[in-house]
Structure formats: C-alpha cells, structure tokens
CSV table of C-alpha atoms in Angstrom, one decimal:
chain,number,residue,atom,x,y,z
X,720,MET,CA,-216.3,-22.0,91.2
X,721,THR,CA,-219.0,-22.4,93.6
X,722,GLY,CA,-221.5,-19.9,94.9
X,723,GLU,CA,-225.3,-20.0,93.9
X,724,ILE,CA,-224.4,-23.5,92.2
X,725,SER,CA,-223.8,-24.9,95.7
X,726,LYS,CA,-227.3,-24.1,96.8
X,727,LEU,CA,-228.4,-27.0,94.4
X,728,CYS,CA,-229.7,-30.0,96.1
X,729,LEU,CA,-230.3,-32.9,94.1
X,730,HIS,CA,-233.6,-34.3,94.7
X,731,HIS,CA,-234.0,-37.2,91.8
X,732,VAL,CA,-232.7,-38.3,88.4
X,733,GLY,CA,-235.5,-38.6,85.6
X,734,ILE,CA,-235.7,-41.5,83.1
X,735,VAL,CA,-238.1,-41.4,80.3
X,736,VAL,CA,-240.1,-45.0,80.0
X,737,SER,CA,-242.8,-46.0,77.8
X,738,ASP,CA,-244.8,-48.2,80.4
X,739,ILE,CA,-244.1,-46.8,84.0
X,740,ALA,CA,-245.5,-50.3,85.4
X,741,ALA,CA,-243.1,-52.1,83.1
X,742,ALA,CA,-240.2,-50.3,83.7
X,743,ALA,CA,-240.7,-50.2,87.4
X,744,GLU,CA,-240.9,-54.0,87.6
X,745,GLY,CA,-237.6,-54.2,85.5
X,746,PHE,CA,-235.7,-51.7,88.3
X,747,ILE,CA,-237.0,-53.7,90.8
X,748,ARG,CA,-235.3,-56.5,89.4
X,749,SER,CA,-232.1,-54.8,88.1
X,750,LEU,CA,-231.5,-52.7,91.3
X,751,SER,CA,-233.5,-54.6,93.7
X,752,ALA,CA,-235.3,-51.0,93.9
X,753,GLY,CA,-238.0,-50.3,96.2
X,754,TRP,CA,-241.2,-49.0,94.9
X,755,ASP,CA,-244.4,-47.9,96.5
X,756,GLY,CA,-246.5,-48.5,93.5
X,757,ARG,CA,-247.9,-45.0,93.3
X,758,ILE,CA,-248.3,-43.2,90.0
X,759,TYR,CA,-249.0,-39.5,89.6
X,760,GLU,CA,-250.7,-38.3,86.5
X,761,ASP,CA,-249.7,-34.8,85.9
X,762,PRO,CA,-252.0,-32.7,83.5
X,763,PHE,CA,-249.8,-29.5,83.8
X,764,GLN,CA,-246.7,-31.5,82.8
X,765,LYS,CA,-248.6,-33.9,80.7
X,766,VAL,CA,-246.5,-36.8,81.9
X,767,LYS,CA,-247.0,-39.9,84.7
X,768,VAL,CA,-244.6,-40.1,87.3
X,769,THR,CA,-243.5,-42.5,89.8
X,770,PHE,CA,-240.7,-43.1,92.3
X,771,LEU,CA,-238.1,-45.6,93.0
X,772,ALA,CA,-235.3,-45.6,95.3
X,773,ALA,CA,-232.3,-48.4,95.5
X,774,CYS,CA,-232.6,-48.0,99.5
X,775,PRO,CA,-234.6,-46.4,101.8
X,776,GLY,CA,-233.6,-42.4,101.7
X,777,ASP,CA,-231.4,-42.7,98.8
X,778,THR,CA,-232.0,-40.3,95.9
X,779,PRO,CA,-234.8,-41.8,93.9
X,780,ILE,CA,-235.5,-42.3,90.5
X,781,GLU,CA,-238.5,-40.7,88.7
X,782,LEU,CA,-239.5,-42.8,86.0
X,783,VAL,CA,-241.4,-40.5,83.5
X,784,GLU,CA,-244.1,-41.8,80.8
X,785,PRO,CA,-245.9,-39.7,78.5
X,786,ALA,CA,-249.6,-38.9,79.2
X,787,ALA,CA,-250.4,-37.3,75.8
X,788,ASP,CA,-249.3,-37.1,72.4
X,789,ASP,CA,-247.9,-33.5,72.6
X,790,SER,CA,-246.1,-34.7,76.3
X,791,PRO,CA,-243.0,-32.8,76.5
X,792,VAL,CA,-241.1,-36.4,76.6
X,793,THR,CA,-242.8,-37.8,73.7
X,794,ARG,CA,-240.2,-36.8,71.3
X,795,PHE,CA,-237.7,-37.8,73.8
X,796,LEU,CA,-239.2,-41.5,73.6
X,797,ARG,CA,-239.9,-41.5,70.0
X,798,GLU,CA,-236.5,-40.6,69.2
X,799,LYS,CA,-234.2,-41.8,71.9
X,800,GLY,CA,-236.3,-44.6,73.1
X,801,GLY,CA,-236.5,-43.6,76.5
X,802,GLY,CA,-233.6,-43.5,78.6
X,803,LEU,CA,-231.5,-41.1,81.3
X,804,HIS,CA,-233.2,-37.8,80.7
X,805,HIS,CA,-232.8,-35.3,83.6
X,806,VAL,CA,-231.5,-34.7,87.3
X,807,CYS,CA,-233.8,-32.3,89.5
X,808,TYR,CA,-232.3,-30.2,92.1
X,809,GLN,CA,-234.2,-28.7,94.8
X,810,VAL,CA,-234.1,-24.6,95.3
X,811,ALA,CA,-235.1,-22.0,97.5
X,812,ASN,CA,-236.2,-19.4,94.8
X,813,LEU,CA,-237.3,-21.0,91.3
X,814,GLU,CA,-237.2,-17.2,90.0
X,815,GLU,CA,-233.9,-16.2,91.2
X,816,GLN,CA,-232.3,-19.8,90.4
X,817,MET,CA,-233.4,-19.6,86.8
X,818,ALA,CA,-232.1,-15.9,86.3
X,819,GLU,CA,-228.9,-17.2,88.0
X,820,MET,CA,-228.4,-20.2,85.6
X,821,LYS,CA,-229.5,-18.0,82.4
X,822,SER,CA,-226.9,-15.3,83.3
X,823,ARG,CA,-224.4,-18.5,83.1
X,824,GLY,CA,-225.3,-19.4,79.7
X,825,SER,CA,-228.4,-22.0,80.4
X,826,LEU,CA,-231.6,-21.9,78.5
X,827,ILE,CA,-235.1,-21.8,79.7
X,828,VAL,CA,-237.0,-25.1,78.3
X,829,ARG,CA,-240.0,-24.4,80.5
X,830,ARG,CA,-241.0,-21.5,82.9
X,831,PRO,CA,-242.4,-22.6,86.4
X,832,LYS,CA,-245.7,-24.8,86.8
X,833,PRO,CA,-247.2,-26.6,89.7
X,834,ALA,CA,-246.5,-30.3,89.8
X,835,VAL,CA,-248.9,-32.8,90.8
X,836,ALA,CA,-246.2,-35.1,92.2
X,837,PHE,CA,-244.9,-32.6,94.1
X,838,GLN,CA,-247.7,-31.9,95.8
X,839,GLY,CA,-248.3,-28.6,93.8
X,840,ARG,CA,-244.7,-27.3,94.3
X,841,ARG,CA,-243.6,-25.8,91.0
X,842,ILE,CA,-240.9,-27.1,88.7
X,843,ALA,CA,-239.4,-25.4,86.0
X,844,TRP,CA,-236.4,-27.0,83.4
X,845,MET,CA,-233.3,-25.4,82.2
X,846,LEU,CA,-230.8,-26.8,79.7
X,847,THR,CA,-227.0,-26.1,80.8
X,848,PRO,CA,-224.3,-25.2,78.1
X,849,GLU,CA,-223.3,-28.9,78.9
X,850,LYS,CA,-226.6,-29.9,77.3
X,851,LEU,CA,-227.7,-31.2,80.3
X,852,LEU,CA,-231.5,-31.1,81.1
X,853,VAL,CA,-232.1,-29.5,84.6
X,854,GLU,CA,-235.3,-29.7,86.6
X,855,LEU,CA,-235.7,-27.0,89.3
X,856,LEU,CA,-238.2,-28.1,92.0
X,857,GLU,CA,-238.8,-25.3,94.4
X,858,ARG,CA,-238.6,-25.9,98.1
X,859,GLN,CA,-242.2,-25.0,99.1
X,860,ARG,CA,-244.9,-23.9,97.1
X,861,GLY,CA,-244.7,-20.4,95.7
X,862,ASP,CA,-248.2,-19.2,97.5
X,863,GLU,CA,-246.3,-20.5,101.0
X,864,ALA,CA,-243.3,-18.7,100.2
X,865,ILE,CA,-242.4,-15.8,102.6
H,368,MET,CA,-239.5,-6.5,55.2
H,369,ASP,CA,-240.9,-5.4,58.3
H,370,ALA,CA,-239.0,-4.9,61.4
H,371,ILE,CA,-240.1,-8.0,63.2
H,372,ARG,CA,-239.2,-10.0,60.1
H,373,ASP,CA,-235.8,-8.5,59.8
H,374,ARG,CA,-235.1,-8.9,63.8
H,375,LEU,CA,-236.4,-12.6,63.6
H,376,VAL,CA,-233.8,-13.2,60.8
H,377,THR,CA,-231.0,-12.1,62.6
H,378,CYS,CA,-232.2,-14.7,65.5
H,379,PHE,CA,-232.4,-17.5,63.0
H,380,GLN,CA,-228.7,-16.3,61.6
H,381,THR,CA,-227.6,-16.8,65.2
H,382,VAL,CA,-229.2,-20.3,65.8
H,383,PHE,CA,-228.7,-21.5,62.3
H,384,PRO,CA,-225.4,-19.9,61.3
H,385,ASP,CA,-225.0,-22.4,58.3
H,386,LEU,CA,-228.5,-21.3,56.9
H,387,PRO,CA,-228.1,-19.0,53.7
H,388,GLU,CA,-230.2,-15.9,54.7
H,389,ALA,CA,-232.1,-16.2,51.4
H,390,GLU,CA,-233.4,-19.6,52.7
H,391,ILE,CA,-234.7,-18.3,55.9
H,392,PRO,CA,-238.1,-16.8,55.4
H,393,ALA,CA,-238.9,-20.4,54.0
H,394,ALA,CA,-237.3,-22.5,56.9
H,395,THR,CA,-239.1,-25.1,58.1
H,396,GLN,CA,-238.3,-27.5,61.1
H,397,ALA,CA,-238.7,-30.4,58.4
H,398,SER,CA,-236.4,-28.4,56.1
H,399,VAL,CA,-233.4,-27.1,58.3
H,400,ALA,CA,-231.5,-30.2,59.4
H,401,ALA,CA,-230.1,-28.4,62.6
H,402,TRP,CA,-233.4,-27.3,63.7
H,403,ASP,CA,-233.6,-30.3,66.3
H,404,SER,CA,-235.2,-30.3,69.8
H,405,VAL,CA,-232.0,-28.2,71.1
H,406,ALA,CA,-232.4,-25.8,68.3
H,407,VAL,CA,-236.1,-25.3,69.2
H,408,ILE,CA,-235.4,-24.2,72.9
H,409,THR,CA,-232.4,-22.1,71.9
H,410,LEU,CA,-234.2,-20.2,69.2
H,411,ALA,CA,-236.9,-19.2,71.9
H,412,ASN,CA,-234.4,-18.0,73.9
H,413,VAL,CA,-232.7,-15.9,71.4
H,414,VAL,CA,-236.4,-14.4,70.4
H,415,GLU,CA,-236.8,-13.7,74.0
H,416,ASP,CA,-233.6,-11.6,74.5
H,417,GLU,CA,-234.4,-10.0,71.0
H,418,PHE,CA,-237.7,-9.1,71.3
H,419,GLY,CA,-237.9,-8.5,75.6
H,420,ILE,CA,-240.9,-11.1,75.4
H,421,GLN,CA,-241.8,-14.3,77.3
H,422,VAL,CA,-242.5,-16.8,74.7
H,423,ASP,CA,-245.4,-19.6,75.7
H,424,PHE,CA,-243.2,-22.6,75.8
H,425,ASP,CA,-246.2,-24.5,75.5
H,426,LEU,CA,-247.0,-23.3,72.4
H,427,LEU,CA,-243.1,-24.2,70.8
H,428,ALA,CA,-244.4,-27.6,69.0
H,429,GLU,CA,-246.5,-25.0,66.8
H,430,LEU,CA,-243.6,-22.6,65.9
H,431,ASP,CA,-242.0,-24.8,63.5
H,432,SER,CA,-241.3,-22.5,60.7
H,433,PHE,CA,-240.1,-19.0,60.4
H,434,GLY,CA,-243.8,-18.2,58.9
H,435,ARG,CA,-245.3,-19.6,62.0
H,436,PHE,CA,-242.4,-17.6,64.1
H,437,HIS,CA,-243.4,-14.6,62.7
H,438,GLU,CA,-247.0,-14.4,62.7
H,439,TYR,CA,-246.9,-15.3,66.6
H,440,LEU,CA,-244.6,-12.4,67.2
H,441,CYS,CA,-246.7,-10.0,65.1
H,442,ARG,CA,-249.4,-11.3,67.4
H,443,GLU,CA,-247.2,-10.9,70.6
H,444,MET,CA,-245.8,-7.7,69.7
H,445,GLN,CA,-249.2,-6.1,69.1
H,446,VAL,CA,-250.7,-6.9,72.5
H,447,SER,CA,-247.5,-5.8,74.3
C-alpha cells in the first residue's frame, strides 16, 4: 500500500548514547564517518545531538545524549543501554502526517515542538504498530508555511 | 465511583487486559509489570480518545498510577 506513506523522506536515523563525543569517536573509527564536531543542546527536547555521515551527502546518523534526568531518552539509555532508537522522516505537513499515521494505528508519543538542531523546525514523535519509533520533521518552519 | 473514574477504568482495561478490574484503582507503574514505556504511550492515546482531550505528554512521567491519572483528568475536564 502506498499513498501518504510515499511522501515520507528519510532524514536520519537516531542512536542514543551516553556520551556524544566518545560515541562519535567510535563511529569515526568503525564507519570512517565524517563529523563536523558540532553538538546541539536542545532545551525543548532535553537532549544533546550531533550528526555524522558515512560519506558526504549520505543519510546522517544522529547521536542523541540525554541532557537532563527527565530527558525522553534517559529511560531508553538506562534500560537498553542505548543503541538504535528511531528513524526520522521529513514531511510536508506535520499535523496532517500525524493524523494520517494515527488513522493507520500509530500512537502519538510527543506532539510538535521546535528543534534546535533543525533551526527551529518542529518535530513530533509517533510509534507505529510495529513498534518503530518515528520522528517526523517538518520540511519548513511552521511559521514559514504558506 | 464517579464517571471519570469509570471511564478511566475502561481505558486501563483496554491497555492492561490481564489486570483484574478490582486491582485497577490501586494500579501503579511499579505494581503492573505490563506498564512499560510502550504502555505509557498507549494509555495516553487511549485516554485522549476516550475523553477527547490532549494529554500533556511532558507530564507522562508523573502520571504513574491510576490515582494520578484520575486527578489529572479531573483537573483537565474541569478546565475544558
């Protein structure tokens, strides 16, 4: 079945780590990944994030480190020890995509909030019936939308 | 039992079908093994659908028992 799902564009995959700098060094070694060393601290999402890519232009790997005890990824890190956490898709309209996914059985995990790492573009979180955690990133900032 | 409590019991029955109804009012995240991180999200979505409200997902960590969920809903339903 295609339809709305075909409008999703993979943006990055997220990996939860306890220490971004240490994990980045590891991925640089294991995947020969490139890293610009930029770390974003996001008070809205309560995380620190950075991006690496195995080759220029490739879908990035996002490393996510909790920035507070009540960070959304703290429990995942504590219980699972970190690791592959989510996939992020870029979408044209966040609310419409969430409604579409909900109608197909996905659960809302977090409603839209601006994200520092994406220049204030909003992100939202959904959990599919297959237990895949999906981050939705709006293609342009909400206040820029026509 | 008040109406909100009755409807919340129904939500808990949906999310935790193995939990005996008599145990639901005393249920806490610590006492119900099935109340994991996925159940937290499932419960919030079921409550939203049942009560027609938007749960503040930033508060989910605090809504760790039937009683706290009930108090939260009583506040929310009073506002709306």
